[in-house]
Amino acid sequence: MQSLNQSSEVHCFYQPIKEGIREGTGPDYSFFYETHPSFAKYPGKIFFAKEVLGHTQPDECCFQIFPNDEAVRCSRPLFLLRDPIATWSSWKKCKAAGKQGWGGVCDIEMFKLAYEHTFKTFVATRHISNHVTCLTREHLLRDPYQVFQLVCNRWEIPFTDEMIHWKKSFDINSFTCGEKDHRSVGEVEYDHAETFNRIQHKDVREAKAFYRVEDNEGRTQEKLVTLEERQDIEATLRPFHDSFSEWCEEYYPLATVAA
């Protein structure tokens, strides 16, 4: 999202669908119907939404991302998965670091639910539209420059070097993250932007390039994963990641660069 946010032609949303679940009204599909207030605020933009499954309750882990098949066809969904053990490690890291919203919440069963639901949603939607693709974090890191070009080509977004070497620093106000004028529930006002700003890794806010963020060794702490958890994840989630990886290679093949 931060890479795409470098483009003057793109406006980004963070978790617009799950926002409704956290407010107690169910998934918010206004993004797909173009009724979200940000569509009127940023006319002429290409709209990109980063949606995340998880983590505090089952409803956040397995909600329907698309309201119907037409929503799949009118968008260009890309599903992103990371190695399951590394992903579970990051969940535990957030809890260990006391990140806002993670206090006492780090349930491996909910993690498995979210990971499996992501995979199964991709499998279901790839049969609806030819514009549905998938990508693993590991494949992306093999050559971010080339992969970003391939992704932008599929999305019909002009690729720029700034997507890899950032000129704009992280700015919570540059994208849509639960704006207060979007909706309130009863007398409760939700400031999702403030929460988002607090839970983000410091290296994302301060980094100036895609590589710098992803090369930071502090983003992986697999020592937090117990042997039992590792065995459980290898047995239940590894097959999903392996299948996902094979499809990823087909969607985003990396050409051999001549020496």
mmCIF file of C-alpha atoms in Angstrom:
data_model
loop_
_atom_site.group_PDB
_atom_site.id
_atom_site.type_symbol
_atom_site.label_atom_id
_atom_site.label_comp_id
_atom_site.label_asym_id
_atom_site.label_seq_id
_atom_site.Cartn_x
_atom_site.Cartn_y
_atom_site.Cartn_z
ATOM 1 C CA MET A 1 0.000 0.000 0.000
ATOM 2 C CA GLN A 2 2.819 2.402 0.821
ATOM 3 C CA SER A 3 4.434 1.675 -2.551
ATOM 4 C CA LEU A 4 1.230 2.315 -4.496
ATOM 5 C CA ASN A 5 0.630 5.390 -2.382
ATOM 6 C CA GLN A 6 3.658 6.941 -4.103
ATOM 7 C CA SER A 7 1.630 7.289 -7.310
ATOM 8 C CA SER A 8 -0.273 10.523 -7.843
ATOM 9 C CA GLU A 9 -2.850 8.522 -9.797
ATOM 10 C CA VAL A 10 -3.777 6.182 -6.922
ATOM 11 C CA HIS A 11 -5.754 6.686 -3.716
ATOM 12 C CA CYS A 12 -5.411 3.931 -1.125
ATOM 13 C CA PHE A 13 -7.824 2.534 1.444
ATOM 14 C CA TYR A 14 -6.807 0.515 4.515
ATOM 15 C CA GLN A 15 -9.240 -2.204 5.646
ATOM 16 C CA PRO A 16 -12.413 -0.542 4.349
ATOM 17 C CA ILE A 17 -14.450 -3.780 4.517
ATOM 18 C CA LYS A 18 -13.404 -4.935 7.982
ATOM 19 C CA GLU A 19 -14.094 -1.446 9.322
ATOM 20 C CA GLY A 20 -17.808 -2.238 9.383
ATOM 21 C CA ILE A 21 -17.233 -5.437 11.360
ATOM 22 C CA ARG A 22 -15.263 -3.579 14.016
ATOM 23 C CA GLU A 23 -18.050 -1.031 14.241
ATOM 24 C CA GLY A 24 -20.604 -3.799 14.727
ATOM 25 C CA THR A 25 -22.528 -3.311 11.480
ATOM 26 C CA GLY A 26 -21.062 -6.120 9.372
ATOM 27 C CA PRO A 27 -18.718 -5.938 6.360
ATOM 28 C CA ASP A 28 -18.721 -2.509 4.724
ATOM 29 C CA TYR A 29 -18.967 -2.964 0.952
ATOM 30 C CA SER A 30 -19.270 0.740 0.077
ATOM 31 C CA PHE A 31 -15.844 0.543 -1.573
ATOM 32 C CA PHE A 32 -17.223 -1.807 -4.247
ATOM 33 C CA TYR A 33 -20.374 0.240 -4.773
ATOM 34 C CA GLU A 34 -18.364 3.487 -4.984
ATOM 35 C CA THR A 35 -20.553 5.029 -2.264
ATOM 36 C CA HIS A 36 -17.717 5.592 0.218
ATOM 37 C CA PRO A 37 -17.193 9.368 0.745
ATOM 38 C CA SER A 38 -13.564 9.124 -0.428
ATOM 39 C CA PHE A 39 -14.693 8.382 -3.976
ATOM 40 C CA ALA A 40 -16.202 11.855 -4.203
ATOM 41 C CA LYS A 41 -13.225 13.443 -2.458
ATOM 42 C CA TYR A 42 -10.682 12.046 -4.929
ATOM 43 C CA PRO A 43 -12.310 12.127 -8.382
ATOM 44 C CA GLY A 44 -10.390 10.623 -11.249
ATOM 45 C CA LYS A 45 -8.194 8.454 -9.032
ATOM 46 C CA ILE A 46 -7.505 4.736 -9.313
ATOM 47 C CA PHE A 47 -8.739 3.267 -6.017
ATOM 48 C CA PHE A 48 -6.746 0.568 -4.248
ATOM 49 C CA ALA A 49 -7.871 -1.178 -1.055
ATOM 50 C CA LYS A 50 -5.677 -3.231 1.236
ATOM 51 C CA GLU A 51 -7.890 -5.618 3.196
ATOM 52 C CA VAL A 52 -6.585 -7.788 6.030
ATOM 53 C CA LEU A 53 -8.129 -10.861 7.636
ATOM 54 C CA GLY A 54 -7.787 -11.255 11.427
ATOM 55 C CA HIS A 55 -7.246 -11.005 14.298
ATOM 56 C CA THR A 56 -9.273 -10.357 17.474
ATOM 57 C CA GLN A 57 -12.485 -12.282 16.772
ATOM 58 C CA PRO A 58 -13.665 -15.004 14.383
ATOM 59 C CA ASP A 59 -15.796 -12.549 12.387
ATOM 60 C CA GLU A 60 -12.639 -10.600 11.506
ATOM 61 C CA CYS A 61 -10.928 -13.775 10.314
ATOM 62 C CA CYS A 62 -13.493 -15.219 7.927
ATOM 63 C CA PHE A 63 -15.763 -12.471 6.619
ATOM 64 C CA GLN A 64 -16.764 -12.387 2.950
ATOM 65 C CA ILE A 65 -14.425 -9.983 1.185
ATOM 66 C CA PHE A 66 -16.699 -9.536 -1.835
ATOM 67 C CA PRO A 67 -20.453 -8.892 -1.596
ATOM 68 C CA ASN A 68 -21.126 -10.830 -4.814
ATOM 69 C CA ASP A 69 -19.527 -12.199 -7.982
ATOM 70 C CA GLU A 70 -19.961 -8.891 -9.785
ATOM 71 C CA ALA A 71 -17.728 -7.200 -7.194
ATOM 72 C CA VAL A 72 -15.006 -9.686 -8.114
ATOM 73 C CA ARG A 73 -15.438 -9.030 -11.828
ATOM 74 C CA CYS A 74 -15.374 -5.245 -11.527
ATOM 75 C CA SER A 75 -12.146 -5.245 -9.510
ATOM 76 C CA ARG A 76 -8.700 -6.779 -9.956
ATOM 77 C CA PRO A 77 -8.100 -8.713 -6.735
ATOM 78 C CA LEU A 78 -4.601 -9.783 -5.746
ATOM 79 C CA PHE A 79 -4.240 -12.139 -2.789
ATOM 80 C CA LEU A 80 -0.998 -11.904 -0.832
ATOM 81 C CA LEU A 81 0.231 -14.657 1.489
ATOM 82 C CA ARG A 82 3.380 -14.910 3.534
ATOM 83 C CA ASP A 83 5.069 -18.079 4.791
ATOM 84 C CA PRO A 84 2.657 -19.270 7.529
ATOM 85 C CA ILE A 85 5.284 -19.694 10.251
ATOM 86 C CA ALA A 86 6.721 -16.253 9.539
ATOM 87 C CA THR A 87 3.204 -14.805 9.583
ATOM 88 C CA TRP A 88 2.322 -16.415 12.895
ATOM 89 C CA SER A 89 5.618 -15.128 14.236
ATOM 90 C CA SER A 90 4.601 -11.585 13.300
ATOM 91 C CA TRP A 91 1.275 -12.013 15.122
ATOM 92 C CA LYS A 92 3.141 -13.090 18.242
ATOM 93 C CA LYS A 93 5.629 -10.268 17.824
ATOM 94 C CA CYS A 94 2.831 -7.694 17.802
ATOM 95 C CA LYS A 95 1.448 -9.109 21.029
ATOM 96 C CA ALA A 96 4.884 -9.338 22.658
ATOM 97 C CA ALA A 97 5.625 -5.730 21.719
ATOM 98 C CA GLY A 98 2.329 -4.603 23.202
ATOM 99 C CA LYS A 99 1.052 -3.135 19.926
ATOM 100 C CA GLN A 100 -2.201 -1.232 20.192
ATOM 101 C CA GLY A 101 -5.153 -3.604 19.813
ATOM 102 C CA TRP A 102 -3.111 -6.770 20.408
ATOM 103 C CA GLY A 103 -3.283 -6.951 24.193
ATOM 104 C CA GLY A 104 -4.093 -10.533 25.207
ATOM 105 C CA VAL A 105 -4.988 -11.439 21.619
ATOM 106 C CA CYS A 106 -2.844 -14.001 19.855
ATOM 107 C CA ASP A 107 -4.917 -17.100 19.222
ATOM 108 C CA ILE A 108 -3.415 -19.677 16.879
ATOM 109 C CA GLU A 109 -6.819 -21.105 15.981
ATOM 110 C CA MET A 110 -8.006 -17.688 14.792
ATOM 111 C CA PHE A 111 -4.746 -17.288 12.895
ATOM 112 C CA LYS A 112 -5.280 -20.623 11.144
ATOM 113 C CA LEU A 113 -8.876 -19.624 10.397
ATOM 114 C CA ALA A 114 -7.766 -16.353 8.765
ATOM 115 C CA TYR A 115 -4.970 -17.966 6.760
ATOM 116 C CA GLU A 116 -7.140 -20.803 5.452
ATOM 117 C CA HIS A 117 -10.008 -18.432 4.657
ATOM 118 C CA THR A 118 -7.651 -16.246 2.619
ATOM 119 C CA PHE A 119 -6.553 -19.258 0.586
ATOM 120 C CA LYS A 120 -10.071 -20.605 0.057
ATOM 121 C CA THR A 121 -11.400 -17.182 -0.942
ATOM 122 C CA PHE A 122 -8.693 -16.950 -3.597
ATOM 123 C CA VAL A 123 -9.527 -20.422 -4.934
ATOM 124 C CA ALA A 124 -13.206 -19.489 -5.174
ATOM 125 C CA THR A 125 -12.699 -16.104 -6.817
ATOM 126 C CA ARG A 126 -10.118 -17.223 -9.372
ATOM 127 C CA HIS A 127 -12.909 -19.170 -11.084
ATOM 128 C CA ILE A 128 -15.078 -16.043 -11.324
ATOM 129 C CA SER A 129 -12.700 -13.659 -13.076
ATOM 130 C CA ASN A 130 -9.499 -13.840 -15.112
ATOM 131 C CA HIS A 131 -8.287 -10.710 -13.321
ATOM 132 C CA VAL A 132 -7.807 -12.491 -9.964
ATOM 133 C CA THR A 133 -4.161 -13.240 -9.104
ATOM 134 C CA CYS A 134 -2.050 -14.272 -6.135
ATOM 135 C CA LEU A 135 1.393 -13.431 -4.840
ATOM 136 C CA THR A 136 3.597 -14.680 -2.024
ATOM 137 C CA ARG A 137 5.762 -12.331 -0.026
ATOM 138 C CA GLU A 138 8.738 -14.569 -0.722
ATOM 139 C CA HIS A 139 8.241 -14.347 -4.489
ATOM 140 C CA LEU A 140 7.836 -10.581 -4.282
ATOM 141 C CA LEU A 141 11.117 -10.219 -2.399
ATOM 142 C CA ARG A 142 13.032 -12.138 -5.062
ATOM 143 C CA ASP A 143 12.727 -9.142 -7.366
ATOM 144 C CA PRO A 144 10.387 -6.397 -6.096
ATOM 145 C CA TYR A 145 11.225 -4.108 -9.000
ATOM 146 C CA GLN A 146 10.170 -6.613 -11.635
ATOM 147 C CA VAL A 147 7.190 -7.966 -9.717
ATOM 148 C CA PHE A 148 5.809 -4.488 -9.089
ATOM 149 C CA GLN A 149 6.002 -3.820 -12.823
ATOM 150 C CA LEU A 150 4.048 -7.003 -13.530
ATOM 151 C CA VAL A 151 1.457 -6.160 -10.880
ATOM 152 C CA CYS A 152 1.022 -2.612 -12.168
ATOM 153 C CA ASN A 153 0.613 -3.945 -15.684
ATOM 154 C CA ARG A 154 -2.230 -6.213 -14.542
ATOM 155 C CA TRP A 155 -3.837 -3.348 -12.654
ATOM 156 C CA GLU A 156 -3.297 -0.894 -15.508
ATOM 157 C CA ILE A 157 -1.461 1.459 -13.164
ATOM 158 C CA PRO A 158 1.616 3.256 -14.553
ATOM 159 C CA PHE A 159 4.714 1.910 -12.784
ATOM 160 C CA THR A 160 7.243 4.397 -11.427
ATOM 161 C CA ASP A 161 10.610 3.948 -9.720
ATOM 162 C CA GLU A 162 9.161 5.737 -6.696
ATOM 163 C CA MET A 163 7.125 2.609 -5.918
ATOM 164 C CA ILE A 164 10.400 0.955 -4.943
ATOM 165 C CA HIS A 165 12.477 3.959 -3.887
ATOM 166 C CA TRP A 166 9.979 6.071 -1.985
ATOM 167 C CA LYS A 167 9.959 9.833 -2.228
ATOM 168 C CA LYS A 168 6.905 10.270 0.003
ATOM 169 C CA SER A 169 7.274 9.157 3.605
ATOM 170 C CA PHE A 170 4.517 7.332 5.449
ATOM 171 C CA ASP A 171 1.590 9.685 6.074
ATOM 172 C CA ILE A 172 -1.606 8.474 7.693
ATOM 173 C CA ASN A 173 -3.486 11.398 6.140
ATOM 174 C CA SER A 174 -2.565 10.456 2.577
ATOM 175 C CA PHE A 175 -4.947 7.490 2.404
ATOM 176 C CA THR A 176 -8.369 6.500 3.713
ATOM 177 C CA CYS A 177 -8.407 4.740 7.053
ATOM 178 C CA GLY A 178 -11.797 4.876 8.726
ATOM 179 C CA GLU A 179 -12.495 8.557 8.322
ATOM 180 C CA LYS A 180 -14.691 9.968 11.064
ATOM 181 C CA ASP A 181 -17.186 11.353 8.575
ATOM 182 C CA HIS A 182 -17.708 7.877 7.158
ATOM 183 C CA ARG A 183 -19.833 6.456 9.932
ATOM 184 C CA SER A 184 -20.351 6.372 13.668
ATOM 185 C CA VAL A 185 -22.325 3.797 15.652
ATOM 186 C CA GLY A 186 -24.654 5.336 18.190
ATOM 187 C CA GLU A 187 -22.697 7.823 20.240
ATOM 188 C CA VAL A 188 -19.370 6.083 19.615
ATOM 189 C CA GLU A 189 -16.876 7.712 17.259
ATOM 190 C CA TYR A 190 -14.224 5.406 15.800
ATOM 191 C CA ASP A 191 -10.826 6.875 15.078
ATOM 192 C CA HIS A 192 -9.340 4.069 12.995
ATOM 193 C CA ALA A 193 -6.631 6.361 11.645
ATOM 194 C CA GLU A 194 -5.252 6.954 15.118
ATOM 195 C CA THR A 195 -5.284 3.237 15.898
ATOM 196 C CA PHE A 196 -3.641 2.375 12.577
ATOM 197 C CA ASN A 197 -0.890 4.919 13.129
ATOM 198 C CA ARG A 198 -0.056 3.410 16.507
ATOM 199 C CA ILE A 199 0.083 -0.239 15.452
ATOM 200 C CA GLN A 200 2.333 0.214 12.442
ATOM 201 C CA HIS A 201 5.945 -0.838 12.642
ATOM 202 C CA LYS A 202 8.303 2.058 13.167
ATOM 203 C CA ASP A 203 10.460 0.937 10.228
ATOM 204 C CA VAL A 204 7.512 1.317 7.831
ATOM 205 C CA ARG A 205 6.949 4.891 8.953
ATOM 206 C CA GLU A 206 10.617 5.830 8.673
ATOM 207 C CA ALA A 207 11.742 3.809 5.647
ATOM 208 C CA LYS A 208 12.450 5.489 2.325
ATOM 209 C CA ALA A 209 12.458 2.368 0.155
ATOM 210 C CA PHE A 210 10.638 -0.917 -0.209
ATOM 211 C CA TYR A 211 13.898 -2.846 0.249
ATOM 212 C CA ARG A 212 14.771 -1.106 3.480
ATOM 213 C CA VAL A 213 11.496 -2.115 5.084
ATOM 214 C CA GLU A 214 11.588 -5.735 3.999
ATOM 215 C CA ASP A 215 15.269 -6.303 4.735
ATOM 216 C CA ASN A 216 14.858 -5.301 8.362
ATOM 217 C CA GLU A 217 15.735 -8.389 10.411
ATOM 218 C CA GLY A 218 13.559 -7.198 13.274
ATOM 219 C CA ARG A 219 10.418 -7.938 11.275
ATOM 220 C CA THR A 220 10.838 -11.675 11.809
ATOM 221 C CA GLN A 221 11.138 -13.262 15.212
ATOM 222 C CA GLU A 222 10.592 -16.948 14.607
ATOM 223 C CA LYS A 223 12.084 -17.728 17.985
ATOM 224 C CA LEU A 224 8.648 -16.762 19.342
ATOM 225 C CA VAL A 225 7.107 -19.790 17.587
ATOM 226 C CA THR A 226 7.036 -22.907 19.750
ATOM 227 C CA LEU A 227 7.827 -26.382 18.438
ATOM 228 C CA GLU A 228 4.190 -27.452 18.858
ATOM 229 C CA GLU A 229 2.977 -24.407 16.953
ATOM 230 C CA ARG A 230 5.491 -25.009 14.195
ATOM 231 C CA GLN A 231 4.404 -28.630 13.808
ATOM 232 C CA ASP A 232 0.734 -27.634 13.818
ATOM 233 C CA ILE A 233 1.248 -24.942 11.168
ATOM 234 C CA GLU A 234 3.373 -27.195 8.966
ATOM 235 C CA ALA A 235 0.623 -29.839 9.022
ATOM 236 C CA THR A 236 -2.367 -27.545 8.499
ATOM 237 C CA LEU A 237 -1.244 -24.439 6.597
ATOM 238 C CA ARG A 238 1.899 -25.387 4.694
ATOM 239 C CA PRO A 239 -0.074 -27.167 1.919
ATOM 240 C CA PHE A 240 -2.052 -23.963 1.299
ATOM 241 C CA HIS A 241 1.101 -21.883 0.985
ATOM 242 C CA ASP A 242 2.739 -24.442 -1.325
ATOM 243 C CA SER A 243 -0.243 -24.465 -3.704
ATOM 244 C CA PHE A 244 -0.433 -20.699 -3.540
ATOM 245 C CA SER A 245 3.260 -20.461 -4.440
ATOM 246 C CA GLU A 246 2.794 -22.581 -7.562
ATOM 247 C CA TRP A 247 -0.039 -20.376 -8.819
ATOM 248 C CA CYS A 248 2.017 -17.290 -7.965
ATOM 249 C CA GLU A 249 4.842 -18.436 -10.256
ATOM 250 C CA GLU A 250 2.333 -18.731 -13.104
ATOM 251 C CA TYR A 251 0.828 -15.285 -12.551
ATOM 252 C CA TYR A 252 4.107 -13.442 -11.979
ATOM 253 C CA PRO A 253 6.938 -15.346 -13.668
ATOM 254 C CA LEU A 254 10.362 -13.848 -13.180
ATOM 255 C CA ALA A 255 12.361 -13.712 -16.402
ATOM 256 C CA THR A 256 16.028 -14.663 -16.354
ATOM 257 C CA VAL A 257 18.082 -11.505 -16.442
ATOM 258 C CA ALA A 258 21.024 -11.738 -18.826
ATOM 259 C CA ALA A 259 24.398 -11.093 -17.250
#
